[in-house]
PDB file of N, CA and C in Angstrom:
ATOM      1  N   UNK A  26       0.466  -1.164  -0.337  1.00 56.00           N
ATOM      2  CA  UNK A  26      -0.016   0.084   0.014  1.00 56.00           C
ATOM      3  C   UNK A  26       0.798   1.108  -0.113  1.00 56.00           C
ATOM      4  N   UNK A  27       0.518   1.996  -0.477  1.00 58.00           N
ATOM      5  CA  UNK A  27       1.090   3.224  -0.729  1.00 58.00           C
ATOM      6  C   UNK A  27       0.420   4.745   0.429  1.00 58.00           C
ATOM      7  N   UNK A  28       1.276   4.517   1.581  1.00 63.00           N
ATOM      8  CA  UNK A  28       0.705   5.367   2.891  1.00 63.00           C
ATOM      9  C   UNK A  28       1.174   7.228   2.492  1.00 63.00           C
ATOM     10  N   UNK A  29       1.571   7.399   1.062  1.00 67.00           N
ATOM     11  CA  UNK A  29       1.368   8.617   0.761  1.00 67.00           C
ATOM     12  C   UNK A  29       2.899   9.077   0.742  1.00 67.00           C
ATOM     13  N   UNK A  30       3.994   8.574   1.438  1.00 74.00           N
ATOM     14  CA  UNK A  30       4.905   8.962   1.606  1.00 74.00           C
ATOM     15  C   UNK A  30       6.285   8.227   0.358  1.00 74.00           C
ATOM     16  N   UNK A  31       5.945   6.969  -0.191  1.00 77.00           N
ATOM     17  CA  UNK A  31       6.422   6.757  -1.004  1.00 77.00           C
ATOM     18  C   UNK A  31       6.443   7.677  -2.777  1.00 77.00           C
ATOM     19  N   UNK A  32       7.669   7.759  -3.318  1.00 70.00           N
ATOM     20  CA  UNK A  32       7.956   8.296  -4.411  1.00 70.00           C
ATOM     21  C   UNK A  32       7.878   7.320  -5.593  1.00 70.00           C
ATOM     22  N   UNK A  33       7.474   7.449  -6.746  1.00 68.00           N
ATOM     23  CA  UNK A  33       7.348   6.375  -8.090  1.00 68.00           C
ATOM     24  C   UNK A  33       9.673   7.356  -8.362  1.00 68.00           C
ATOM     25  N   UNK A  34       9.138   5.695  -9.034  1.00 64.00           N
ATOM     26  CA  UNK A  34      11.095   6.223  -9.318  1.00 64.00           C
ATOM     27  C   UNK A  34      11.261   7.390 -10.619  1.00 64.00           C
ATOM     28  N   UNK A  35      12.217   8.019 -10.521  1.00 61.00           N
ATOM     29  CA  UNK A  35      12.515   8.760 -11.443  1.00 61.00           C
ATOM     30  C   UNK A  35      12.857   8.419 -12.737  1.00 61.00           C
ATOM     31  N   UNK A  36      12.366   8.671 -13.772  1.00 61.00           N
ATOM     32  CA  UNK A  36      12.231   7.448 -14.584  1.00 61.00           C
ATOM     33  C   UNK A  36      13.842   8.166 -15.187  1.00 61.00           C
ATOM     34  N   UNK A  37      14.678   7.421 -15.942  1.00 56.00           N
ATOM     35  CA  UNK A  37      15.902   7.155 -16.082  1.00 56.00           C
ATOM     36  C   UNK A  37      16.753   7.267 -14.922  1.00 56.00           C
ATOM     37  N   UNK A  38      16.607   7.193 -13.543  1.00 54.00           N
ATOM     38  CA  UNK A  38      17.358   7.111 -12.534  1.00 54.00           C
ATOM     39  C   UNK A  38      18.245   6.357 -12.887  1.00 54.00           C
ATOM     40  N   UNK A  39      19.395   5.790 -12.408  1.00 55.00           N
ATOM     41  CA  UNK A  39      20.225   5.118 -11.982  1.00 55.00           C
ATOM     42  C   UNK A  39      19.773   3.920 -11.119  1.00 55.00           C
ATOM     43  N   UNK A  40      18.983   3.419 -11.370  1.00 58.00           N
ATOM     44  CA  UNK A  40      18.792   2.436  -9.310  1.00 58.00           C
ATOM     45  C   UNK A  40      19.150   1.255 -10.199  1.00 58.00           C
ATOM     46  N   UNK A  41      20.279   0.694  -8.487  1.00 59.00           N
ATOM     47  CA  UNK A  41      20.871  -0.695  -8.322  1.00 59.00           C
ATOM     48  C   UNK A  41      22.097   0.067  -8.823  1.00 59.00           C
ATOM     49  N   UNK A  42      22.592   0.996  -9.576  1.00 59.00           N
ATOM     50  CA  UNK A  42      23.787   1.871 -10.507  1.00 59.00           C
ATOM     51  C   UNK A  42      24.322   1.147  -8.849  1.00 59.00           C
ATOM     52  N   UNK A  43      26.052   0.732  -9.239  1.00 64.00           N
ATOM     53  CA  UNK A  43      26.644   1.064  -8.557  1.00 64.00           C
ATOM     54  C   UNK A  43      28.008   2.271  -8.946  1.00 64.00           C
ATOM     55  N   UNK A  44      28.388   2.976  -7.532  1.00 67.00           N
ATOM     56  CA  UNK A  44      28.948   3.996  -8.231  1.00 67.00           C
ATOM     57  C   UNK A  44      29.971   3.844  -8.075  1.00 67.00           C
ATOM     58  N   UNK A  45      30.655   4.534  -9.530  1.00 69.00           N
ATOM     59  CA  UNK A  45      32.083   4.067 -10.005  1.00 69.00           C
ATOM     60  C   UNK A  45      33.046   5.288  -9.969  1.00 69.00           C
ATOM     61  N   UNK A  46      33.886   5.320  -9.269  1.00 76.00           N
ATOM     62  CA  UNK A  46      35.357   6.116  -9.178  1.00 76.00           C
ATOM     63  C   UNK A  46      35.459   6.994 -11.039  1.00 76.00           C
ATOM     64  N   UNK A  47      35.979   8.624  -9.992  1.00 84.00           N
ATOM     65  CA  UNK A  47      36.838   8.873 -11.376  1.00 84.00           C
ATOM     66  C   UNK A  47      37.577   8.702 -12.564  1.00 84.00           C
ATOM     67  N   UNK A  48      36.919   8.719 -13.591  1.00 83.00           N
ATOM     68  CA  UNK A  48      38.289   7.919 -14.381  1.00 83.00           C
ATOM     69  C   UNK A  48      39.011   9.443 -14.529  1.00 83.00           C
ATOM     70  N   UNK A  49      40.299   8.637 -14.331  1.00 89.00           N
ATOM     71  CA  UNK A  49      41.752   9.767 -14.267  1.00 89.00           C
ATOM     72  C   UNK A  49      42.672   9.272 -15.066  1.00 89.00           C
ATOM     73  N   UNK A  50      43.965  10.029 -14.947  1.00 90.00           N
ATOM     74  CA  UNK A  50      45.397   9.499 -16.424  1.00 90.00           C
ATOM     75  C   UNK A  50      45.053   8.231 -17.457  1.00 90.00           C
ATOM     76  N   UNK A  51      45.753   6.873 -16.393  1.00 93.00           N
ATOM     77  CA  UNK A  51      45.641   6.416 -17.957  1.00 93.00           C
ATOM     78  C   UNK A  51      44.550   5.272 -18.600  1.00 93.00           C
ATOM     79  N   UNK A  52      43.719   5.161 -16.723  1.00 92.00           N
ATOM     80  CA  UNK A  52      42.486   4.275 -17.279  1.00 92.00           C
ATOM     81  C   UNK A  52      41.401   5.747 -18.211  1.00 92.00           C
ATOM     82  N   UNK A  53      41.568   6.607 -17.951  1.00 93.00           N
ATOM     83  CA  UNK A  53      40.855   7.525 -18.576  1.00 93.00           C
ATOM     84  C   UNK A  53      40.893   8.248 -19.916  1.00 93.00           C
ATOM     85  N   UNK A  54      42.514   7.615 -20.384  1.00 94.00           N
ATOM     86  CA  UNK A  54      42.495   8.062 -21.637  1.00 94.00           C
ATOM     87  C   UNK A  54      42.512   6.227 -22.182  1.00 94.00           C
ATOM     88  N   UNK A  55      42.562   5.605 -21.836  1.00 95.00           N
ATOM     89  CA  UNK A  55      42.305   3.956 -21.907  1.00 95.00           C
ATOM     90  C   UNK A  55      40.821   4.199 -22.918  1.00 95.00           C
ATOM     91  N   UNK A  56      39.401   4.584 -22.014  1.00 94.00           N
ATOM     92  CA  UNK A  56      38.466   4.284 -22.679  1.00 94.00           C
ATOM     93  C   UNK A  56      38.212   5.991 -23.308  1.00 94.00           C
ATOM     94  N   UNK A  57      38.686   6.460 -23.373  1.00 95.00           N
ATOM     95  CA  UNK A  57      38.774   7.666 -24.176  1.00 95.00           C
ATOM     96  C   UNK A  57      38.681   7.660 -25.511  1.00 95.00           C
ATOM     97  N   UNK A  58      39.892   6.453 -26.244  1.00 95.00           N
ATOM     98  CA  UNK A  58      40.472   5.759 -27.075  1.00 95.00           C
ATOM     99  C   UNK A  58      39.631   4.877 -27.890  1.00 95.00           C
ATOM    100  N   UNK A  59      39.247   3.635 -26.596  1.00 96.00           N
ATOM    101  CA  UNK A  59      38.675   3.369 -26.974  1.00 96.00           C
ATOM    102  C   UNK A  59      37.193   3.722 -27.063  1.00 96.00           C
ATOM    103  N   UNK A  60      36.721   4.614 -27.087  1.00 96.00           N
ATOM    104  CA  UNK A  60      35.111   5.177 -26.862  1.00 96.00           C
ATOM    105  C   UNK A  60      35.335   5.733 -28.598  1.00 96.00           C
ATOM    106  N   UNK A  61      36.709   6.533 -28.899  1.00 96.00           N
ATOM    107  CA  UNK A  61      36.949   6.970 -30.336  1.00 96.00           C
ATOM    108  C   UNK A  61      36.558   5.806 -31.211  1.00 96.00           C
ATOM    109  N   UNK A  62      37.610   5.353 -30.915  1.00 96.00           N
ATOM    110  CA  UNK A  62      37.659   3.921 -31.931  1.00 96.00           C
ATOM    111  C   UNK A  62      36.175   3.414 -31.947  1.00 96.00           C
ATOM    112  N   UNK A  63      35.478   3.041 -31.515  1.00 96.00           N
ATOM    113  CA  UNK A  63      34.251   2.846 -31.462  1.00 96.00           C
ATOM    114  C   UNK A  63      32.974   3.669 -32.358  1.00 96.00           C
ATOM    115  N   UNK A  64      33.348   4.476 -31.537  1.00 95.00           N
ATOM    116  CA  UNK A  64      32.415   6.372 -32.493  1.00 95.00           C
ATOM    117  C   UNK A  64      32.765   6.077 -33.955  1.00 95.00           C
ATOM    118  N   UNK A  65      33.988   6.359 -34.266  1.00 94.00           N
ATOM    119  CA  UNK A  65      34.524   6.807 -36.066  1.00 94.00           C
ATOM    120  C   UNK A  65      34.044   4.749 -36.125  1.00 94.00           C
ATOM    121  N   UNK A  66      33.750   4.500 -35.706  1.00 94.00           N
ATOM    122  CA  UNK A  66      33.296   2.708 -36.304  1.00 94.00           C
ATOM    123  C   UNK A  66      32.018   2.767 -36.601  1.00 94.00           C
ATOM    124  N   UNK A  67      30.795   3.530 -36.493  1.00 92.00           N
ATOM    125  CA  UNK A  67      29.700   3.752 -36.666  1.00 92.00           C
ATOM    126  C   UNK A  67      28.489   4.291 -35.293  1.00 92.00           C
ATOM    127  N   UNK A  68      29.565   3.201 -34.067  1.00 93.00           N
ATOM    128  CA  UNK A  68      28.173   3.546 -32.617  1.00 93.00           C
ATOM    129  C   UNK A  68      27.739   4.411 -32.433  1.00 93.00           C
ATOM    130  N   UNK A  69      26.762   4.646 -31.545  1.00 93.00           N
ATOM    131  CA  UNK A  69      26.235   5.950 -31.399  1.00 93.00           C
ATOM    132  C   UNK A  69      26.747   6.576 -29.671  1.00 93.00           C
ATOM    133  N   UNK A  70      26.532   7.874 -29.685  1.00 93.00           N
ATOM    134  CA  UNK A  70      27.162   7.904 -28.270  1.00 93.00           C
ATOM    135  C   UNK A  70      26.510   7.328 -27.343  1.00 93.00           C
ATOM    136  N   UNK A  71      24.419   6.859 -26.986  1.00 92.00           N
ATOM    137  CA  UNK A  71      24.033   6.013 -26.715  1.00 92.00           C
ATOM    138  C   UNK A  71      23.877   4.896 -26.451  1.00 92.00           C
ATOM    139  N   UNK A  72      24.911   4.498 -27.619  1.00 93.00           N
ATOM    140  CA  UNK A  72      25.552   3.052 -27.353  1.00 93.00           C
ATOM    141  C   UNK A  72      26.218   2.767 -27.111  1.00 93.00           C
ATOM    142  N   UNK A  73      27.123   3.474 -27.023  1.00 94.00           N
ATOM    143  CA  UNK A  73      29.002   3.677 -26.126  1.00 94.00           C
ATOM    144  C   UNK A  73      28.451   3.802 -24.830  1.00 94.00           C
ATOM    145  N   UNK A  74      27.358   4.736 -23.711  1.00 93.00           N
ATOM    146  CA  UNK A  74      27.455   4.940 -22.799  1.00 93.00           C
ATOM    147  C   UNK A  74      27.217   3.765 -21.718  1.00 93.00           C
ATOM    148  N   UNK A  75      26.507   2.806 -22.558  1.00 92.00           N
ATOM    149  CA  UNK A  75      25.578   1.935 -20.879  1.00 92.00           C
ATOM    150  C   UNK A  75      26.519   0.332 -21.394  1.00 92.00           C
ATOM    151  N   UNK A  76      27.838   0.409 -22.495  1.00 91.00           N
ATOM    152  CA  UNK A  76      28.612  -0.657 -22.929  1.00 91.00           C
ATOM    153  C   UNK A  76      29.213  -0.603 -21.249  1.00 91.00           C
ATOM    154  N   UNK A  77      30.375   1.106 -21.201  1.00 89.00           N
ATOM    155  CA  UNK A  77      30.933   1.190 -20.618  1.00 89.00           C
ATOM    156  C   UNK A  77      30.914   1.694 -18.867  1.00 89.00           C
ATOM    157  N   UNK A  78      29.003   1.718 -19.205  1.00 90.00           N
ATOM    158  CA  UNK A  78      28.967   1.845 -17.416  1.00 90.00           C
ATOM    159  C   UNK A  78      29.356   3.554 -17.317  1.00 90.00           C
ATOM    160  N   UNK A  79      28.950   4.638 -18.255  1.00 91.00           N
ATOM    161  CA  UNK A  79      29.061   6.263 -18.090  1.00 91.00           C
ATOM    162  C   UNK A  79      27.281   6.223 -18.552  1.00 91.00           C
ATOM    163  N   UNK A  80      27.909   7.502 -17.517  1.00 91.00           N
ATOM    164  CA  UNK A  80      26.350   8.688 -18.399  1.00 91.00           C
ATOM    165  C   UNK A  80      26.414   8.750 -19.995  1.00 91.00           C
ATOM    166  N   UNK A  81      25.847   9.553 -20.348  1.00 93.00           N
ATOM    167  CA  UNK A  81      26.188   9.687 -21.780  1.00 93.00           C
ATOM    168  C   UNK A  81      26.557  11.611 -21.629  1.00 93.00           C
ATOM    169  N   UNK A  82      26.420  11.749 -20.907  1.00 93.00           N
ATOM    170  CA  UNK A  82      26.825  13.643 -20.521  1.00 93.00           C
ATOM    171  C   UNK A  82      28.532  12.918 -21.042  1.00 93.00           C
ATOM    172  N   UNK A  83      28.730  12.280 -19.575  1.00 93.00           N
ATOM    173  CA  UNK A  83      30.083  11.610 -19.578  1.00 93.00           C
ATOM    174  C   UNK A  83      30.824  11.412 -20.823  1.00 93.00           C
ATOM    175  N   UNK A  84      30.027  10.486 -21.681  1.00 94.00           N
ATOM    176  CA  UNK A  84      30.385   9.786 -22.674  1.00 94.00           C
ATOM    177  C   UNK A  84      30.866  10.533 -24.392  1.00 94.00           C
ATOM    178  N   UNK A  85      29.516  11.472 -23.990  1.00 95.00           N
ATOM    179  CA  UNK A  85      30.058  12.778 -25.019  1.00 95.00           C
ATOM    180  C   UNK A  85      31.432  13.693 -24.496  1.00 95.00           C
ATOM    181  N   UNK A  86      31.862  14.028 -23.363  1.00 95.00           N
ATOM    182  CA  UNK A  86      32.586  14.685 -22.900  1.00 95.00           C
ATOM    183  C   UNK A  86      33.697  13.782 -23.213  1.00 95.00           C
ATOM    184  N   UNK A  87      34.634  13.194 -23.281  1.00 95.00           N
ATOM    185  CA  UNK A  87      35.406  11.363 -23.240  1.00 95.00           C
ATOM    186  C   UNK A  87      35.240  11.825 -25.327  1.00 95.00           C
ATOM    187  N   UNK A  88      34.257  11.739 -25.772  1.00 96.00           N
ATOM    188  CA  UNK A  88      34.600  11.774 -27.044  1.00 96.00           C
ATOM    189  C   UNK A  88      35.370  13.377 -27.360  1.00 96.00           C
ATOM    190  N   UNK A  89      35.026  14.193 -27.394  1.00 96.00           N
ATOM    191  CA  UNK A  89      34.926  15.809 -27.481  1.00 96.00           C
ATOM    192  C   UNK A  89      36.876  15.961 -26.489  1.00 96.00           C
ATOM    193  N   UNK A  90      37.321  15.577 -25.746  1.00 94.00           N
ATOM    194  CA  UNK A  90      37.912  15.358 -25.194  1.00 94.00           C
ATOM    195  C   UNK A  90      39.329  14.512 -26.272  1.00 94.00           C
ATOM    196  N   UNK A  91      38.729  13.398 -27.006  1.00 95.00           N
ATOM    197  CA  UNK A  91      39.506  12.657 -27.293  1.00 95.00           C
ATOM    198  C   UNK A  91      39.795  12.979 -28.678  1.00 95.00           C
ATOM    199  N   UNK A  92      39.147  14.573 -29.373  1.00 95.00           N
ATOM    200  CA  UNK A  92      39.018  15.335 -30.335  1.00 95.00           C
ATOM    201  C   UNK A  92      38.640  14.595 -31.881  1.00 95.00           C
ATOM    202  N   UNK A  93      37.362  13.492 -31.202  1.00 94.00           N
ATOM    203  CA  UNK A  93      36.411  13.658 -32.077  1.00 94.00           C
ATOM    204  C   UNK A  93      35.200  14.054 -33.055  1.00 94.00           C
ATOM    205  N   UNK A  94      34.808  14.220 -33.856  1.00 92.00           N
ATOM    206  CA  UNK A  94      33.658  15.437 -34.837  1.00 92.00           C
ATOM    207  C   UNK A  94      32.915  14.466 -34.490  1.00 92.00           C
ATOM    208  N   UNK A  95      31.891  14.909 -33.663  1.00 93.00           N
ATOM    209  CA  UNK A  95      30.536  14.186 -33.802  1.00 93.00           C
ATOM    210  C   UNK A  95      29.514  14.688 -34.788  1.00 93.00           C
ATOM    211  N   UNK A  96      29.013  13.450 -35.145  1.00 90.00           N
ATOM    212  CA  UNK A  96      27.547  13.371 -36.145  1.00 90.00           C
ATOM    213  C   UNK A  96      26.260  14.303 -35.824  1.00 90.00           C
ATOM    214  N   UNK A  97      25.676  14.759 -36.693  1.00 87.00           N
ATOM    215  CA  UNK A  97      24.340  15.043 -36.617  1.00 87.00           C
ATOM    216  C   UNK A  97      23.849  14.004 -35.893  1.00 87.00           C
ATOM    217  N   UNK A  98      22.222  14.582 -35.324  1.00 77.00           N
ATOM    218  CA  UNK A  98      21.366  14.124 -35.363  1.00 77.00           C
ATOM    219  C   UNK A  98      21.342  13.596 -36.493  1.00 77.00           C
ATOM    220  N   UNK A  99      20.039  11.568 -36.612  1.00 70.00           N
ATOM    221  CA  UNK A  99      19.920  11.292 -38.199  1.00 70.00           C
ATOM    222  C   UNK A  99      18.418  11.537 -37.599  1.00 70.00           C
ATOM    223  N   UNK A 100      17.522  11.726 -36.269  1.00 57.00           N
ATOM    224  CA  UNK A 100      16.239  11.229 -35.927  1.00 57.00           C
ATOM    225  C   UNK A 100      15.812  12.688 -35.730  1.00 57.00           C
ATOM    226  N   UNK A 101      16.595  13.339 -35.510  1.00 53.00           N
ATOM    227  CA  UNK A 101      16.576  14.653 -35.045  1.00 53.00           C
ATOM    228  C   UNK A 101      14.703  15.145 -35.290  1.00 53.00           C
ATOM    229  N   UNK A 102      14.746  16.666 -35.038  1.00 55.00           N
ATOM    230  CA  UNK A 102      13.636  17.157 -35.398  1.00 55.00           C
ATOM    231  C   UNK A 102      13.229  17.700 -36.620  1.00 55.00           C
ATOM    232  N   UNK A 103      11.783  17.331 -36.764  1.00 57.00           N
ATOM    233  CA  UNK A 103      11.495  17.434 -38.368  1.00 57.00           C
ATOM    234  C   UNK A 103      11.102  18.930 -38.240  1.00 57.00           C
ATOM    235  N   UNK A 104      11.133  19.236 -39.160  1.00 57.00           N
ATOM    236  CA  UNK A 104      11.371  20.121 -40.038  1.00 57.00           C
ATOM    237  C   UNK A 104      10.207  21.274 -40.280  1.00 57.00           C
ATOM    238  N   UNK A 105       9.933  22.074 -39.713  1.00 55.00           N
ATOM    239  CA  UNK A 105       8.328  22.972 -39.682  1.00 55.00           C
ATOM    240  C   UNK A 105       7.761  23.316 -41.243  1.00 55.00           C
ATOM    241  N   UNK A 106       6.798  22.992 -41.884  1.00 58.00           N
ATOM    242  CA  UNK A 106       6.271  23.375 -42.313  1.00 58.00           C
ATOM    243  C   UNK A 106       5.121  24.500 -43.166  1.00 58.00           C
TER     244      UNK A 106
END
């Protein structure tokens, strides 16, 4: 029963996710180069993020740090008529 104090889980929240320490030094460089290689091979940021256990934002940041030119969204907004 809901006694009024329970809140529904937030959409997109990382329930059950384990804490991941910050990526620094050689480990960050290794992840950055692997993400860049896979992104250049055609994978999307949304595919790469869960594969590495990272958020979309951090994955995007790491790709930018690696000097990758990001692709445009393909399924983006419809043109106004």
